Short mmCIF file of C-alpha atoms and ligand atoms in Angstrom, two decimals:
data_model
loop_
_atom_site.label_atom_id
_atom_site.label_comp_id
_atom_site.label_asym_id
_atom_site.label_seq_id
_atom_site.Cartn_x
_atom_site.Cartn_y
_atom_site.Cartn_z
CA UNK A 79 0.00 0.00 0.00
CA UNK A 80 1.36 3.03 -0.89
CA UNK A 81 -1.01 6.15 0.59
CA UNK A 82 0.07 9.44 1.11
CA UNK A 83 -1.85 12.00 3.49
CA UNK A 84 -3.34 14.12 0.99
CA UNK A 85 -6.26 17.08 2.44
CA UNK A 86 -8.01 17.40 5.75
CA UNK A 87 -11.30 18.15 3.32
CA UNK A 88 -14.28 16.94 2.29
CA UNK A 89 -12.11 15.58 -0.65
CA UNK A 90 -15.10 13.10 -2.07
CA UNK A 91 -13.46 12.95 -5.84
CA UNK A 92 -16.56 13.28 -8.10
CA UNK A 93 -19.45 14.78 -7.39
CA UNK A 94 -22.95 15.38 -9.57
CA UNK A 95 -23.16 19.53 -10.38
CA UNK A 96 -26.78 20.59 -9.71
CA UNK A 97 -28.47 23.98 -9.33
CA UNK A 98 -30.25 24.46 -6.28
CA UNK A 99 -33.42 26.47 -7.06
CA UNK A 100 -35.28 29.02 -4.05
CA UNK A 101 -37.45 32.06 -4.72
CA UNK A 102 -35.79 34.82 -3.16
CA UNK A 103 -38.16 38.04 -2.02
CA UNK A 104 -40.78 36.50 -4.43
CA UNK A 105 -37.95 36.06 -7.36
CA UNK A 106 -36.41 32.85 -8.58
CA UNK A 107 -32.61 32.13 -7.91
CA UNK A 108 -30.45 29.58 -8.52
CA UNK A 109 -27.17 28.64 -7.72
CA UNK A 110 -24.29 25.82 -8.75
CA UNK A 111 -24.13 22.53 -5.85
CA UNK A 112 -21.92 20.02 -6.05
CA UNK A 113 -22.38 19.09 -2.62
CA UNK A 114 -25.80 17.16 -2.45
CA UNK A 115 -26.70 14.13 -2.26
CA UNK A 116 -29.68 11.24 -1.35
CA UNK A 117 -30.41 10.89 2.53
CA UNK A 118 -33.28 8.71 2.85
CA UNK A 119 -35.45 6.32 0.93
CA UNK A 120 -39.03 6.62 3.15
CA UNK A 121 -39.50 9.54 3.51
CA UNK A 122 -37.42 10.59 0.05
CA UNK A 123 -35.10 12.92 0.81
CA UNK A 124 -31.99 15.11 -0.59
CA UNK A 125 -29.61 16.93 1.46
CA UNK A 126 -27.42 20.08 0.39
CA UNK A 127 -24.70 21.77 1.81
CA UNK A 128 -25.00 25.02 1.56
CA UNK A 129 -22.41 27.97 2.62
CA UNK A 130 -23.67 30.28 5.23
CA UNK A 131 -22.93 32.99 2.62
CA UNK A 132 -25.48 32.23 -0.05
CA UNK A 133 -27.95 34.49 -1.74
CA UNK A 134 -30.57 31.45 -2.37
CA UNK A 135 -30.14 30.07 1.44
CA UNK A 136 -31.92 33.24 2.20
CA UNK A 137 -34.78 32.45 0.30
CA UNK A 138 -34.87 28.31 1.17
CA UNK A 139 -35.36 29.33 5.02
CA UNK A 140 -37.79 32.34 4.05
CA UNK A 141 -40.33 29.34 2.21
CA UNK A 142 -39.11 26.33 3.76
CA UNK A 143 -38.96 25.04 -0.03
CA UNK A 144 -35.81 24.60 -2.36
CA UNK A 145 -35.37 22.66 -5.95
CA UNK A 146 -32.83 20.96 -7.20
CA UNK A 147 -32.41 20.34 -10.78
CA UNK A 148 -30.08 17.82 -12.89
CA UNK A 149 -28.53 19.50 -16.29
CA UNK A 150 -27.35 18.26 -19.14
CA UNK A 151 -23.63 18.76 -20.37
CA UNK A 152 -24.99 21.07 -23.06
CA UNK A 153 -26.26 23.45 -20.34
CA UNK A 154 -22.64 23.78 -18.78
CA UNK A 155 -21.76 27.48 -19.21
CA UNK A 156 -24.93 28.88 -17.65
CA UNK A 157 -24.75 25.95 -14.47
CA UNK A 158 -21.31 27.49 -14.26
CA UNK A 159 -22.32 30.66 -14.08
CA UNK A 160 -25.52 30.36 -11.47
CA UNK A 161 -21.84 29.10 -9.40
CA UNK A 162 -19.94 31.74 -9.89
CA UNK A 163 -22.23 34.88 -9.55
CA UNK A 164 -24.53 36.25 -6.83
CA UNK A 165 -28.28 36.68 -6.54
CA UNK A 166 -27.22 39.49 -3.87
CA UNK A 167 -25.36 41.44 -7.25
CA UNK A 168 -26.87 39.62 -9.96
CA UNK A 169 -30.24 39.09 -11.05
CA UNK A 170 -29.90 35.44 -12.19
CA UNK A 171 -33.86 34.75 -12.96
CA UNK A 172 -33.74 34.84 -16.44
CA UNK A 173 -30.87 32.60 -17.10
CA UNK A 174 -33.49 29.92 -17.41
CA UNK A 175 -37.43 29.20 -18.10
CA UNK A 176 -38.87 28.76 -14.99
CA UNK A 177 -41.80 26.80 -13.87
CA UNK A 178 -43.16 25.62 -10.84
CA UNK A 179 -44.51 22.47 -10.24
CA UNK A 180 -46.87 21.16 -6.74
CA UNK A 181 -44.61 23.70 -4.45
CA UNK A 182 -45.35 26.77 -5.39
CA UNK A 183 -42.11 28.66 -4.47
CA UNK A 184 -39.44 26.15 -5.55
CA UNK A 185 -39.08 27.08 -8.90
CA UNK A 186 -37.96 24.64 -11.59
CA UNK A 187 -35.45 25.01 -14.61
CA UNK A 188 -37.56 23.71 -17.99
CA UNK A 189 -34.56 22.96 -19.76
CA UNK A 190 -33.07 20.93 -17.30
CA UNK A 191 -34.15 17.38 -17.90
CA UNK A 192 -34.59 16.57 -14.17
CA UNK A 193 -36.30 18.48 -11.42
CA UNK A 194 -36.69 17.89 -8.15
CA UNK A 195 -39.54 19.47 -5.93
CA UNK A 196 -38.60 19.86 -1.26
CA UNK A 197 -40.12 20.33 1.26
CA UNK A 198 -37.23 21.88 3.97
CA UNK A 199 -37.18 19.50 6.38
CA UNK A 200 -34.11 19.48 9.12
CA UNK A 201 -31.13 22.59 8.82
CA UNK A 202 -27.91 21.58 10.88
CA UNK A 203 -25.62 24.31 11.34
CA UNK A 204 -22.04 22.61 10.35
CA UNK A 205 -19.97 25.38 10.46
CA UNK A 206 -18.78 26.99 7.35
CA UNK A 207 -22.30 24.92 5.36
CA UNK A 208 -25.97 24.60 6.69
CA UNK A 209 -26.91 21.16 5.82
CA UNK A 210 -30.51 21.28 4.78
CA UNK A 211 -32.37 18.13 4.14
CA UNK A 212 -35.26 18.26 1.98
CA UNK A 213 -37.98 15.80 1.87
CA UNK A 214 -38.45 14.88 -2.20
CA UNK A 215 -42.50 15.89 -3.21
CA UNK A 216 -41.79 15.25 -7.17
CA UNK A 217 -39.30 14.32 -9.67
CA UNK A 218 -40.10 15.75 -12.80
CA UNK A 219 -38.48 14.13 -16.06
CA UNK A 220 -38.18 15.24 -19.76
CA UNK A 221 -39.78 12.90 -21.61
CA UNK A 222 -37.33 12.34 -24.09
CA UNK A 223 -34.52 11.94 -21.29
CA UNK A 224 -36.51 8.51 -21.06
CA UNK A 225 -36.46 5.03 -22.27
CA UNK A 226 -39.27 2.31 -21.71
CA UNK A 227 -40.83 4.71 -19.07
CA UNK A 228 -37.53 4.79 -16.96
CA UNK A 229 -34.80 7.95 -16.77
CA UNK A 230 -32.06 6.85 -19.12
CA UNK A 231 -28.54 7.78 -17.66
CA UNK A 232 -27.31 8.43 -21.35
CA UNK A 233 -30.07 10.39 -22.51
CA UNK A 234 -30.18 13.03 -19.07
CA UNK A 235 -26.46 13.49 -19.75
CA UNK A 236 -25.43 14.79 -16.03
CA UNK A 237 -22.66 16.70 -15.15
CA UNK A 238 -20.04 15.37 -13.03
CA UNK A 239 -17.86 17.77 -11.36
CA UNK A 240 -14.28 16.59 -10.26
CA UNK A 241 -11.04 18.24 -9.21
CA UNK A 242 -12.44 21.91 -10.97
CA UNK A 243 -13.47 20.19 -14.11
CA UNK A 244 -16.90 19.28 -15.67
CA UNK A 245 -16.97 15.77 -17.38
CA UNK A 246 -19.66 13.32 -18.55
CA UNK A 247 -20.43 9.36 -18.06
CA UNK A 248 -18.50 7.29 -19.34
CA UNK A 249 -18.87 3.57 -20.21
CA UNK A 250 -20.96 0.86 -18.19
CA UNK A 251 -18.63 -0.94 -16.22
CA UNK A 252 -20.62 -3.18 -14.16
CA UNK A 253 -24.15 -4.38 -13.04
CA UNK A 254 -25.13 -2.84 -9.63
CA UNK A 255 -26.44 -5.31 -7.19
CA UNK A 256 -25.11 -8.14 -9.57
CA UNK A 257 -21.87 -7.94 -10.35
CA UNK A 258 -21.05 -8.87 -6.95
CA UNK A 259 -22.07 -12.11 -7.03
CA UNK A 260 -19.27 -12.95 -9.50
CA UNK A 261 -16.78 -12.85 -6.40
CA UNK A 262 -18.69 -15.52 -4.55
CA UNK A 263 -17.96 -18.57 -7.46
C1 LIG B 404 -18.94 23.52 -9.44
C2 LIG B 404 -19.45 24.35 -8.29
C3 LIG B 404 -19.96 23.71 -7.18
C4 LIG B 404 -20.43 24.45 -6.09
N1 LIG B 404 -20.96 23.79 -5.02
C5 LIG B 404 -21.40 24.51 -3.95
C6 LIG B 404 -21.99 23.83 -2.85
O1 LIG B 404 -22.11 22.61 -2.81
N2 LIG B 404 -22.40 24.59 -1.79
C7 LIG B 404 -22.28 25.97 -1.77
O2 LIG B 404 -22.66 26.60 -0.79
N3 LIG B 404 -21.75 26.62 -2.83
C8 LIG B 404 -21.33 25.94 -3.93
N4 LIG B 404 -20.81 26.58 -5.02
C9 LIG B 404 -20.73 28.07 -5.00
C10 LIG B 404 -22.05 28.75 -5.30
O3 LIG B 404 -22.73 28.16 -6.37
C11 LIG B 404 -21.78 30.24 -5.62
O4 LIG B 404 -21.23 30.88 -4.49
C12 LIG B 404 -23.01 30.97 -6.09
O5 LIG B 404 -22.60 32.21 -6.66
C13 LIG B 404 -24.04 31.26 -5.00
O6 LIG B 404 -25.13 31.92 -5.58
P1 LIG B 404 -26.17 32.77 -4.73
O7 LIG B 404 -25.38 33.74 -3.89
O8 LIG B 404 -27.02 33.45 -5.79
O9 LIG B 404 -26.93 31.81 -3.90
C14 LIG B 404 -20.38 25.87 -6.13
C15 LIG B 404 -19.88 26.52 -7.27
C16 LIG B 404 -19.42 25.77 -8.35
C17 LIG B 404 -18.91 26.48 -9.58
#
């Protein structure tokens, strides 16, 4: 083994690149996450860090709602941007079509081919981040982001964010729950 003390960080490699959606004072505002992820099956539910900082944390207390939403590569300059400009300075609203779906202040990016609809559930104060945890009250999916009724990884095209670069899927490698069994034989 050859290991080498590399970052006291949250160093987690790759990481999927979503925008986090909240109306702020009435307005829609999104901004760039790469730190999210699933935290419970029943009840469905996403957390997100989020910097103490942020413009669109204001407005995810103020409703106790938030979206997040799943781009495709081809949308990469204006994710990137939503993460590298403020609501406070910035007026990002019109960077995307927005709709809203059974919440009616977590707004939703139509271009994106996945949205997902919270409820704010739990907000632990971390330190530099707030973790909120959302409980999930729709996914919405683009129809043709689909194949035989299910999301199609290929087709949604996500955004992977690793070491300050944006890359896509790559190859199928293995069968999840399956593969495994290989090592038993
Ligand atoms: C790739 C990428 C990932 C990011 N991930 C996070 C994150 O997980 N949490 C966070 O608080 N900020 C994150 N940011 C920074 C915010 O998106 C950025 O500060 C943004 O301008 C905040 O917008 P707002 O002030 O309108 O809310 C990320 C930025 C980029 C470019």
């Amino acid at each position: 083994m050859d290991k080498v003390s590399f970052a006291f960080k949250p160093y987690m490699t790759v990481m999927p690149a979503v925008l986090v959606g909240a109306n702020v004072d009435g307005k829609p505002n999104y901004m760039t996450v790469a730190w999210t992820g699933v935290a419970c099956m029943d009840p469905p539910a996403i957390s997100i860090a989020i910097n103490r900082s942020r413009y669109t944390e204001k407005g995810i207390i103020e409703n106790g709602t938030f979206s997040v939403n799943i781009p495709s590569t081809k949308n990469v300059v204006e994710m990137d941007y939503c993460g590298i400009t403020s609501g406070s300075k910035v007026d990002k609203h019109l960077v995307f079509e927005t709709f809203y779906g059974k919440l009616a202040t977590a707004p939703l990016i139509s271009e994106f081919p996945v949205n997902i609809e919270c409820e704010l559930r739990h907000s632990l104060e971390l330190g530099s981040h707030n973790l909120h945890i959302g409980e999930v009250v729709d996914v919405l999916m683009s129809k043709d982001c689909m194949t035989d009724g299910k999301p199609d990884p290929k087709k949604i095209d996500p955004i992977i964010y690793s070491a300050y670069n944006y890359y896509r899927l790559g190859e199928v490698v293995g069968k999840a729950f399956s593969s495994g069994k290989e090592y038993r034989k």
